[in-house]
Tab-separated table of N, CA and C in Angstrom:
chain	number	residue	atom	x	y	z
Q	1	LEU	N	-0.554	-25.062	19.733
Q	1	LEU	CA	-0.801	-26.028	20.728
Q	1	LEU	C	-2.166	-26.433	20.421
Q	2	GLU	N	-2.811	-25.317	20.165
Q	2	GLU	CA	-4.335	-25.849	19.171
Q	2	GLU	C	-4.309	-26.692	18.289
Q	3	VAL	N	-3.366	-26.172	17.228
Q	3	VAL	CA	-3.360	-27.174	16.021
Q	3	VAL	C	-2.864	-28.547	16.254
Q	4	PHE	N	-1.692	-28.826	17.339
Q	4	PHE	CA	-1.635	-29.807	17.683
Q	4	PHE	C	-2.383	-30.702	18.399
Q	5	LEU	N	-2.999	-30.243	19.362
Q	5	LEU	CA	-4.325	-30.976	19.953
Q	5	LEU	C	-5.525	-31.361	19.176
Q	6	ASP	N	-5.793	-30.445	18.124
Q	6	ASP	CA	-7.175	-30.480	17.376
Q	6	ASP	C	-6.908	-31.565	16.326
Q	7	GLU	N	-5.418	-31.410	15.551
Q	7	GLU	CA	-5.331	-32.188	14.404
Q	7	GLU	C	-4.480	-33.385	14.694
Q	8	GLY	N	-4.186	-33.507	15.999
Q	8	GLY	CA	-3.226	-34.700	16.211
Q	8	GLY	C	-3.938	-35.947	15.819
Q	9	GLN	N	-5.045	-36.338	16.320
Q	9	GLN	CA	-5.652	-37.640	16.260
Q	9	GLN	C	-6.038	-38.030	14.838
Q	10	ARG	N	-6.633	-36.973	13.809
Q	10	ARG	CA	-6.596	-37.091	12.607
Q	10	ARG	C	-5.313	-37.328	11.747
Q	11	ASN	N	-4.087	-36.725	12.128
Q	11	ASN	CA	-2.950	-37.229	11.451
Q	11	ASN	C	-1.890	-38.080	12.198
Q	12	ASP	N	-2.425	-38.919	12.982
Q	12	ASP	CA	-1.804	-40.293	13.510
Q	12	ASP	C	-0.643	-39.573	14.462
Q	13	TRP	N	-1.091	-38.496	15.258
Q	13	TRP	CA	-0.080	-37.643	16.363
Q	13	TRP	C	1.189	-37.826	15.658
Q	14	PHE	N	2.218	-38.464	16.437
Q	14	PHE	CA	3.696	-38.096	15.925
Q	14	PHE	C	4.290	-38.943	14.760
Q	15	ALA	N	3.405	-39.567	14.129
Q	15	ALA	CA	3.483	-40.174	13.110
Q	15	ALA	C	3.655	-39.318	11.870
Q	16	SER	N	3.068	-38.019	12.027
Q	16	SER	CA	2.956	-36.912	11.293
Q	16	SER	C	3.922	-35.958	11.521
Q	17	THR	N	4.784	-35.480	10.289
Q	17	THR	CA	5.919	-34.163	10.843
Q	17	THR	C	4.980	-33.136	11.035
Q	18	PHE	N	3.793	-32.875	10.625
Q	18	PHE	CA	3.166	-31.663	10.491
Q	18	PHE	C	2.573	-31.374	12.026
Q	19	ILE	N	2.242	-32.724	12.858
Q	19	ILE	CA	1.828	-32.685	14.101
Q	19	ILE	C	3.051	-32.476	14.958
Q	20	THR	N	4.173	-33.058	14.723
Q	20	THR	CA	5.418	-33.279	15.467
Q	20	THR	C	6.168	-31.729	15.435
Q	21	THR	N	5.925	-31.198	14.278
Q	21	THR	CA	6.493	-29.761	14.121
Q	21	THR	C	5.646	-28.890	15.295
Q	22	PHE	N	4.331	-29.053	15.294
Q	22	PHE	CA	3.519	-28.024	16.110
Q	22	PHE	C	3.744	-28.395	17.567
Q	23	ALA	N	4.016	-29.751	17.814
Q	23	ALA	CA	4.399	-30.078	19.256
Q	23	ALA	C	5.955	-29.559	19.695
Q	24	VAL	N	6.539	-29.604	18.726
Q	24	VAL	CA	8.098	-28.997	19.265
Q	24	VAL	C	7.982	-27.439	19.024
Q	25	ILE	N	7.275	-26.694	18.234
Q	25	ILE	CA	7.036	-25.440	18.441
Q	25	ILE	C	6.068	-25.058	19.650
Q	26	SER	N	5.236	-25.744	19.978
Q	26	SER	CA	4.513	-25.638	21.324
Q	26	SER	C	5.329	-25.796	22.790
Q	27	THR	N	6.257	-26.589	22.516
Q	27	THR	CA	7.033	-26.820	23.696
Q	27	THR	C	8.065	-25.751	23.820
Q	28	VAL	N	8.872	-25.477	22.649
Q	28	VAL	CA	9.712	-24.413	22.824
Q	28	VAL	C	9.193	-23.123	23.113
Q	29	SER	N	8.056	-22.771	22.746
Q	29	SER	CA	7.288	-21.633	23.163
Q	29	SER	C	7.118	-21.602	24.568
Q	30	PHE	N	6.571	-22.641	25.205
Q	30	PHE	CA	6.137	-22.731	26.562
Q	30	PHE	C	7.696	-22.540	27.217
Q	31	VAL	N	8.549	-23.269	27.131
Q	31	VAL	CA	10.041	-23.067	27.708
Q	31	VAL	C	10.422	-21.563	27.852
Q	32	LEU	N	10.202	-20.791	26.275
Q	32	LEU	CA	10.763	-19.693	26.403
Q	32	LEU	C	9.868	-18.708	27.119
Q	33	LEU	N	8.457	-18.899	27.248
Q	33	LEU	CA	7.601	-18.095	27.789
Q	33	LEU	C	7.883	-17.861	29.579
Q	34	VAL	N	8.431	-19.014	29.893
Q	34	VAL	CA	8.542	-19.138	31.469
Q	34	VAL	C	9.631	-17.946	31.866
Q	35	PRO	N	10.826	-18.002	31.269
Q	35	PRO	CA	11.804	-16.869	31.684
Q	35	PRO	C	11.274	-15.436	31.215
Q	36	TRP	N	10.446	-15.552	30.079
Q	36	TRP	CA	10.108	-14.280	29.691
Q	36	TRP	C	9.225	-13.824	30.797
Q	37	GLU	N	8.206	-14.482	31.323
Q	37	GLU	CA	7.075	-14.070	32.485
Q	37	GLU	C	8.126	-13.657	33.618
Q	38	TRP	N	9.218	-14.286	34.104
Q	38	TRP	CA	9.850	-13.964	35.160
Q	38	TRP	C	10.686	-12.570	35.060
Q	39	THR	N	11.154	-12.287	33.987
Q	39	THR	CA	11.712	-11.095	33.849
Q	39	THR	C	11.133	-9.678	33.583
Q	40	ARG	N	9.927	-10.116	33.065
Q	40	ARG	CA	9.238	-8.645	32.627
Q	40	ARG	C	8.602	-8.190	33.888
Q	41	ARG	N	8.372	-6.820	33.757
Q	41	ARG	CA	7.874	-6.053	35.005
Q	41	ARG	C	6.365	-6.209	34.861
Q	42	ASP	N	6.089	-6.160	33.767
Q	42	ASP	CA	4.504	-6.422	33.392
Q	42	ASP	C	4.280	-7.562	32.559
Q	43	PRO	N	4.263	-8.577	33.120
Q	43	PRO	CA	4.000	-9.746	32.347
Q	43	PRO	C	2.665	-10.274	31.944
Q	44	ILE	N	2.667	-10.651	30.642
Q	44	ILE	CA	1.056	-11.240	30.375
Q	44	ILE	C	0.292	-12.096	31.167
Q	45	VAL	N	1.263	-13.162	31.659
Q	45	VAL	CA	0.707	-14.096	32.715
Q	45	VAL	C	1.690	-14.120	33.988
Q	46	ASP	N	1.273	-13.331	35.036
Q	46	ASP	CA	1.854	-13.347	36.160
Q	46	ASP	C	2.311	-14.636	37.109
Q	47	VAL	N	3.122	-15.343	36.688
Q	47	VAL	CA	2.891	-16.651	37.306
Q	47	VAL	C	3.444	-16.725	38.501
Q	48	ARG	N	3.876	-15.483	39.143
Q	48	ARG	CA	4.205	-15.383	40.634
Q	48	ARG	C	3.093	-15.132	41.398
Q	49	LEU	N	1.690	-15.148	40.631
Q	49	LEU	CA	0.702	-15.338	41.520
Q	49	LEU	C	0.493	-16.681	41.913
Q	50	LEU	N	0.816	-17.580	41.581
Q	50	LEU	CA	0.685	-19.123	42.027
Q	50	LEU	C	1.423	-19.176	43.451
Q	51	PHE	N	2.540	-18.295	43.569
Q	51	PHE	CA	3.159	-18.565	45.102
Q	51	PHE	C	2.291	-17.698	46.237
Q	52	SER	N	1.202	-16.986	45.636
Q	52	SER	CA	0.311	-16.479	46.823
Q	52	SER	C	-0.414	-17.558	47.273
Q	53	ARG	N	-0.533	-17.807	48.805
Q	53	ARG	CA	-1.078	-19.058	49.191
Q	53	ARG	C	-2.593	-19.109	48.671
Q	54	GLN	N	-3.441	-18.019	48.705
Q	54	GLN	CA	-4.804	-17.996	48.477
Q	54	GLN	C	-5.052	-18.672	46.942
Q	55	PHE	N	-4.306	-17.692	46.207
Q	55	PHE	CA	-4.569	-17.938	44.533
Q	55	PHE	C	-3.921	-19.449	44.234
Q	56	GLY	N	-2.849	-19.614	44.811
Q	56	GLY	CA	-2.145	-21.078	44.427
Q	56	GLY	C	-2.938	-22.229	44.992
Q	57	MET	N	-3.782	-22.015	46.054
Q	57	MET	CA	-4.545	-23.124	46.393
Q	57	MET	C	-6.055	-23.309	45.711
Q	58	SER	N	-6.413	-22.123	45.234
Q	58	SER	CA	-7.559	-22.066	44.626
Q	58	SER	C	-7.456	-22.548	43.073
Q	59	PHE	N	-5.909	-22.097	42.645
Q	59	PHE	CA	-5.657	-22.762	41.211
Q	59	PHE	C	-5.610	-24.330	41.212
Q	60	LEU	N	-4.865	-24.975	42.209
Q	60	LEU	CA	-5.028	-26.463	42.551
Q	60	LEU	C	-6.327	-27.011	42.440
Q	61	VAL	N	-7.217	-26.116	43.453
Q	61	VAL	CA	-8.341	-26.768	43.620
Q	61	VAL	C	-9.259	-27.012	42.352
Q	62	MET	N	-9.273	-25.759	41.453
Q	62	MET	CA	-9.844	-25.683	40.230
Q	62	MET	C	-9.503	-26.667	39.167
Q	63	MET	N	-8.025	-26.795	39.205
Q	63	MET	CA	-7.456	-27.854	38.608
Q	63	MET	C	-8.282	-29.247	38.824
Q	64	ALA	N	-8.204	-29.584	40.006
Q	64	ALA	CA	-8.752	-30.734	40.503
Q	64	ALA	C	-10.190	-31.032	40.039
Q	65	VAL	N	-10.870	-29.882	40.098
Q	65	VAL	CA	-12.402	-30.020	39.747
Q	65	VAL	C	-12.538	-30.216	38.237
Q	66	GLY	N	-11.515	-29.400	37.533
Q	66	GLY	CA	-11.779	-29.765	35.886
Q	66	GLY	C	-11.101	-31.370	35.629
Q	67	ALA	N	-10.249	-31.534	36.288
Q	67	ALA	CA	-9.883	-33.095	36.231
Q	67	ALA	C	-11.131	-34.112	36.236
Q	68	VAL	N	-11.800	-33.723	37.592
Q	68	VAL	CA	-12.950	-34.534	38.019
Q	68	VAL	C	-14.162	-34.513	36.783
Q	69	LEU	N	-14.402	-33.347	36.341
Q	69	LEU	CA	-15.644	-32.917	35.601
Q	69	LEU	C	-15.099	-33.417	34.066
Q	70	PHE	N	-13.696	-33.579	33.830
Q	70	PHE	CA	-13.411	-34.159	32.403
Q	70	PHE	C	-13.832	-35.540	32.553
Q	71	SER	N	-13.162	-36.253	33.762
Q	71	SER	CA	-13.267	-37.547	33.612
Q	71	SER	C	-14.816	-38.054	33.688
Q	72	THR	N	-15.614	-37.460	34.623
Q	72	THR	CA	-16.993	-37.723	34.464
Q	72	THR	C	-17.622	-37.463	33.445
Q	73	THR	N	-17.693	-36.371	32.804
Q	73	THR	CA	-18.372	-35.913	31.724
Q	73	THR	C	-18.043	-36.310	30.272
Q	74	GLN	N	-16.639	-36.620	30.235
Q	74	GLN	CA	-16.192	-36.976	28.988
Q	74	GLN	C	-15.760	-38.118	28.619
Q	75	LEU	N	-15.142	-38.865	29.884
Q	75	LEU	CA	-14.202	-40.241	29.415
Q	75	LEU	C	-15.528	-41.205	30.059
Q	76	LEU	N	-16.190	-40.991	30.833
Q	76	LEU	CA	-17.182	-41.938	31.183
Q	76	LEU	C	-18.066	-42.237	30.103
Q	77	PRO	N	-18.696	-41.430	29.320
Q	77	PRO	CA	-19.644	-41.776	28.107
Q	77	PRO	C	-18.637	-42.335	27.144
Q	78	GLN	N	-17.369	-41.992	26.873
Q	78	GLN	CA	-16.768	-42.790	25.937
Q	78	GLN	C	-16.540	-44.356	26.401
Q	79	LEU	N	-16.207	-44.260	27.741
Q	79	LEU	CA	-16.089	-45.926	28.249
Q	79	LEU	C	-17.581	-46.568	27.826
Q	80	GLN	N	-18.438	-45.973	27.994
Q	80	GLN	CA	-19.887	-46.707	27.979
Q	80	GLN	C	-20.035	-47.044	26.408
Q	81	GLN	N	-19.543	-45.938	25.492
Q	81	GLN	CA	-19.870	-46.358	24.019
Q	81	GLN	C	-18.868	-47.441	23.222
Q	82	THR	N	-17.487	-47.353	24.065
Q	82	THR	CA	-16.723	-48.199	23.609
Q	82	THR	C	-16.616	-49.637	23.968
Q	83	THR	N	-16.744	-49.519	25.246
Q	83	THR	CA	-16.435	-50.811	26.166
Q	83	THR	C	-17.820	-51.693	26.106
Q	84	PHE	N	-19.061	-50.595	26.557
Q	84	PHE	CA	-20.092	-51.412	26.811
Q	84	PHE	C	-21.052	-51.404	25.666
Q	85	ASP	N	-20.650	-50.770	24.728
Q	85	ASP	CA	-21.805	-50.787	23.329
Q	85	ASP	C	-22.760	-49.925	23.697
Q	86	TYR	N	-22.670	-49.010	24.302
Q	86	TYR	CA	-23.995	-48.040	24.626
Q	86	TYR	C	-24.165	-46.951	23.338
Q	87	THR	N	-25.204	-46.752	22.871
Q	87	THR	CA	-25.331	-45.738	21.822
Q	87	THR	C	-25.161	-44.402	22.614
Q	88	ALA	N	-24.713	-43.235	21.813
Q	88	ALA	CA	-24.526	-41.975	22.033
Q	88	ALA	C	-25.890	-41.580	22.966
Q	89	THR	N	-27.202	-41.950	22.500
Q	89	THR	CA	-28.461	-41.859	23.493
Q	89	THR	C	-28.147	-42.309	24.866
Q	90	LEU	N	-27.977	-43.628	24.611
Q	90	LEU	CA	-28.204	-44.484	25.995
Q	90	LEU	C	-27.219	-43.838	26.954
Q	91	SER	N	-25.702	-43.575	26.606
Q	91	SER	CA	-24.958	-43.007	27.413
Q	91	SER	C	-25.246	-41.814	27.950
Q	92	GLY	N	-25.782	-40.862	26.934
Q	92	GLY	CA	-26.533	-39.417	27.920
Q	92	GLY	C	-27.515	-39.866	28.693
Q	93	LEU	N	-28.264	-40.685	28.651
Q	93	LEU	CA	-29.442	-40.941	29.560
Q	93	LEU	C	-28.698	-41.557	30.709
Q	94	SER	N	-27.880	-42.228	30.596
Q	94	SER	CA	-27.234	-42.900	32.006
Q	94	SER	C	-26.543	-41.686	32.856
Q	95	MET	N	-26.334	-40.562	31.839
Q	95	MET	CA	-25.556	-39.306	32.762
Q	95	MET	C	-26.585	-38.326	33.269
Q	96	MET	N	-27.946	-38.473	32.712
Q	96	MET	CA	-28.970	-37.415	32.899
Q	96	MET	C	-29.238	-37.378	34.337
Q	97	PRO	N	-29.400	-38.452	35.041
Q	97	PRO	CA	-29.867	-38.249	36.723
Q	97	PRO	C	-28.918	-37.310	37.252
Q	98	GLY	N	-27.361	-37.420	37.116
Q	98	GLY	CA	-26.773	-36.672	37.583
Q	98	GLY	C	-26.796	-35.083	37.352
Q	99	GLY	N	-27.252	-34.847	36.054
Q	99	GLY	CA	-27.423	-33.457	35.620
Q	99	GLY	C	-28.700	-32.979	36.516
Q	100	ILE	N	-29.770	-33.854	36.534
Q	100	ILE	CA	-31.006	-33.419	37.211
Q	100	ILE	C	-30.909	-33.005	38.399
Q	101	ALA	N	-29.845	-34.098	39.112
Q	101	ALA	CA	-29.576	-33.741	40.826
Q	101	ALA	C	-28.811	-32.479	40.883
Q	102	MET	N	-27.980	-31.931	39.998
Q	102	MET	CA	-27.081	-30.633	39.913
Q	102	MET	C	-28.033	-29.633	39.633
Q	103	LEU	N	-29.388	-29.857	38.774
Q	103	LEU	CA	-30.139	-28.740	38.316
Q	103	LEU	C	-31.020	-28.406	39.531
Q	104	MET	N	-31.416	-29.275	40.475
Q	104	MET	CA	-32.384	-29.187	41.651
Q	104	MET	C	-31.465	-28.712	42.905
Q	105	LEU	N	-30.019	-29.254	42.890
Q	105	LEU	CA	-29.274	-28.361	43.913
Q	105	LEU	C	-28.687	-27.220	43.944
Q	106	MET	N	-28.670	-26.629	42.480
Q	106	MET	CA	-28.230	-25.321	42.576
Q	106	MET	C	-28.875	-24.178	43.268
Q	107	PRO	N	-30.248	-24.136	43.163
Q	107	PRO	CA	-30.774	-23.204	43.991
Q	107	PRO	C	-30.904	-23.189	45.577
Q	108	ILE	N	-30.798	-24.614	46.055
Q	108	ILE	CA	-30.690	-24.945	47.281
Q	108	ILE	C	-29.136	-24.300	47.697
Q	109	SER	N	-27.943	-24.764	46.915
Q	109	SER	CA	-26.962	-24.467	47.439
Q	109	SER	C	-26.634	-22.814	47.348
Q	110	GLY	N	-27.221	-21.999	46.404
Q	110	GLY	CA	-27.320	-20.917	46.298
Q	110	GLY	C	-27.980	-20.162	47.572
Q	111	PHE	N	-29.022	-20.591	48.112
Q	111	PHE	CA	-29.693	-20.311	49.286
Q	111	PHE	C	-28.619	-20.493	50.524
Q	112	ALA	N	-28.132	-21.652	50.532
Q	112	ALA	CA	-27.452	-22.080	51.547
Q	112	ALA	C	-26.205	-21.337	51.775
Q	113	ALA	N	-25.474	-20.846	50.540
Q	113	ALA	CA	-24.371	-20.088	50.774
Q	113	ALA	C	-24.580	-18.762	51.472
Q	114	GLY	N	-25.709	-18.108	51.491
Q	114	GLY	CA	-25.991	-17.023	52.341
Q	114	GLY	C	-26.050	-17.514	53.717
Q	115	ILE	N	-26.049	-18.627	54.232
Q	115	ILE	CA	-26.445	-19.281	55.738
Q	115	ILE	C	-25.129	-19.552	56.075
Q	116	VAL	N	-24.369	-20.672	55.310
Q	116	VAL	CA	-23.357	-21.183	55.675
Q	116	VAL	C	-22.248	-20.665	54.849
Q	117	GLN	N	-20.968	-20.897	55.351
Q	117	GLN	CA	-19.973	-20.490	54.907
Q	117	GLN	C	-19.510	-21.216	53.597
Q	118	PRO	N	-19.276	-20.702	52.391
Q	118	PRO	CA	-19.040	-21.395	51.081
Q	118	PRO	C	-18.161	-22.565	51.211
Q	119	ARG	N	-17.010	-22.476	52.204
Q	119	ARG	CA	-16.176	-23.439	51.998
Q	119	ARG	C	-16.750	-24.836	52.895
Q	120	TYR	N	-17.456	-24.893	53.674
Q	120	TYR	CA	-18.504	-25.951	54.097
Q	120	TYR	C	-19.206	-26.601	53.011
Q	121	LEU	N	-19.901	-25.801	52.134
Q	121	LEU	CA	-20.529	-26.322	50.975
Q	121	LEU	C	-19.675	-27.068	49.987
Q	122	ILE	N	-18.598	-26.369	49.734
Q	122	ILE	CA	-17.473	-27.050	48.661
Q	122	ILE	C	-17.091	-28.463	49.406
Q	123	MET	N	-16.731	-28.347	50.494
Q	123	MET	CA	-16.159	-29.259	51.213
Q	123	MET	C	-17.504	-30.496	50.985
Q	124	LEU	N	-18.662	-30.234	51.288
Q	124	LEU	CA	-19.827	-31.132	51.300
Q	124	LEU	C	-19.655	-31.727	49.840
Q	125	GLY	N	-19.704	-30.912	48.845
Q	125	GLY	CA	-19.954	-31.164	47.614
Q	125	GLY	C	-18.718	-32.028	46.987
Q	126	MET	N	-17.547	-31.759	47.543
Q	126	MET	CA	-16.381	-32.521	47.080
Q	126	MET	C	-16.479	-33.969	47.842
Q	127	SER	N	-17.112	-34.009	49.059
Q	127	SER	CA	-17.299	-35.333	49.622
Q	127	SER	C	-18.474	-36.061	48.802
Q	128	VAL	N	-19.123	-35.485	48.355
Q	128	VAL	CA	-20.344	-36.303	47.525
Q	128	VAL	C	-19.582	-36.838	46.204
Q	129	VAL	N	-18.761	-35.912	45.547
Q	129	VAL	CA	-18.350	-36.329	44.386
Q	129	VAL	C	-17.359	-37.550	44.912
Q	130	ALA	N	-16.604	-37.569	45.809
Q	130	ALA	CA	-15.387	-38.594	46.059
Q	130	ALA	C	-16.284	-39.796	46.395
Q	131	VAL	N	-17.461	-39.794	47.193
Q	131	VAL	CA	-18.253	-40.803	47.279
Q	131	VAL	C	-18.639	-41.547	45.779
Q	132	ALA	N	-19.325	-40.747	44.993
Q	132	ALA	CA	-19.648	-40.917	43.645
Q	132	ALA	C	-18.574	-41.589	42.868
Q	133	LEU	N	-17.266	-40.965	42.857
Q	133	LEU	CA	-16.255	-41.734	42.188
Q	133	LEU	C	-15.538	-42.735	42.885
Q	134	TRP	N	-15.738	-43.188	44.245
Q	134	TRP	CA	-15.394	-44.530	44.693
Q	134	TRP	C	-16.409	-45.484	44.382
Q	135	HIS	N	-17.477	-45.194	44.122
Q	135	HIS	CA	-18.541	-45.915	43.742
Q	135	HIS	C	-17.915	-46.517	42.312
Q	136	THR	N	-17.455	-45.970	41.415
Q	136	THR	CA	-17.050	-46.155	40.085
Q	136	THR	C	-15.792	-47.210	40.026
Q	137	THR	N	-15.229	-47.161	41.315
Q	137	THR	CA	-14.232	-48.409	41.367
Q	137	THR	C	-14.610	-49.858	41.495
Q	138	SER	N	-15.891	-49.948	41.531
Q	138	SER	CA	-16.430	-51.044	41.432
Q	138	SER	C	-17.070	-51.447	40.197
Q	139	LEU	N	-16.776	-50.829	39.223
Q	139	LEU	CA	-17.214	-50.883	37.807
Q	139	LEU	C	-16.542	-52.386	37.376
Q	140	THR	N	-17.187	-53.136	36.744
Q	140	THR	CA	-16.749	-54.531	36.114
Q	140	THR	C	-17.294	-54.431	34.705
Q	141	PRO	N	-17.069	-55.539	33.717
Q	141	PRO	CA	-17.596	-55.613	32.631
Q	141	PRO	C	-19.095	-55.772	32.617
Q	142	ASP	N	-19.430	-56.337	33.703
Q	142	ASP	CA	-21.243	-56.754	33.784
Q	142	ASP	C	-21.626	-55.574	34.108
Q	143	ALA	N	-21.325	-54.353	34.455
Q	143	ALA	CA	-22.185	-53.187	34.760
Q	143	ALA	C	-23.329	-52.853	34.264
Q	144	SER	N	-24.413	-52.650	34.977
Q	144	SER	CA	-25.586	-52.294	34.339
Q	144	SER	C	-25.805	-50.870	34.305
Q	145	PHE	N	-26.796	-50.675	33.321
Q	145	PHE	CA	-27.221	-49.276	33.093
Q	145	PHE	C	-27.299	-48.466	34.437
Q	146	SER	N	-28.168	-49.023	35.375
Q	146	SER	CA	-28.613	-48.494	36.588
Q	146	SER	C	-26.969	-48.088	37.487
Q	147	PHE	N	-26.054	-48.728	37.093
Q	147	PHE	CA	-24.610	-48.623	37.945
Q	147	PHE	C	-24.241	-47.286	37.465
Q	148	PHE	N	-24.583	-47.082	35.964
Q	148	PHE	CA	-23.893	-45.800	35.287
Q	148	PHE	C	-25.136	-44.670	35.781
Q	149	ALA	N	-26.195	-45.018	36.111
Q	149	ALA	CA	-27.168	-43.687	36.243
Q	149	ALA	C	-26.963	-43.470	37.840
Q	150	TYR	N	-26.536	-44.429	38.513
Q	150	TYR	CA	-26.417	-44.110	39.830
Q	150	TYR	C	-25.107	-43.178	40.301
Q	151	ALA	N	-23.963	-43.848	39.461
Q	151	ALA	CA	-22.641	-43.342	39.278
Q	151	ALA	C	-22.844	-41.847	39.336
């Protein structure tokens, strides 16, 4: 899987037999892994844990957080550089206010975690992220630097 994802773009994805071979190997390995994990008494990755209410929900929330972080920290700068002709530096500068806000709020949220239940802090944080992502739905080809800095 690592070779498939790492080398895919360089080798024109499925136009390359090398990449296609590794994609097939990865798929077959994953398909064979699932029954293996279900039938072993001591599995390498215990997929049964996903049926635990707390672990399963935590897993889904962390997947959602990962998707949001990927979209905001990876895809948005690429969009700026390809569509809006930003340099890498300018794209990074537009992302900097969000990083500074996180830097300033980390100690405050750490202190607040001792006072308020963490689930309320998580809900507050997810609400702020939802509002910020909702703000990006108004993105147009005429968007300015301040639009991205605010988002």
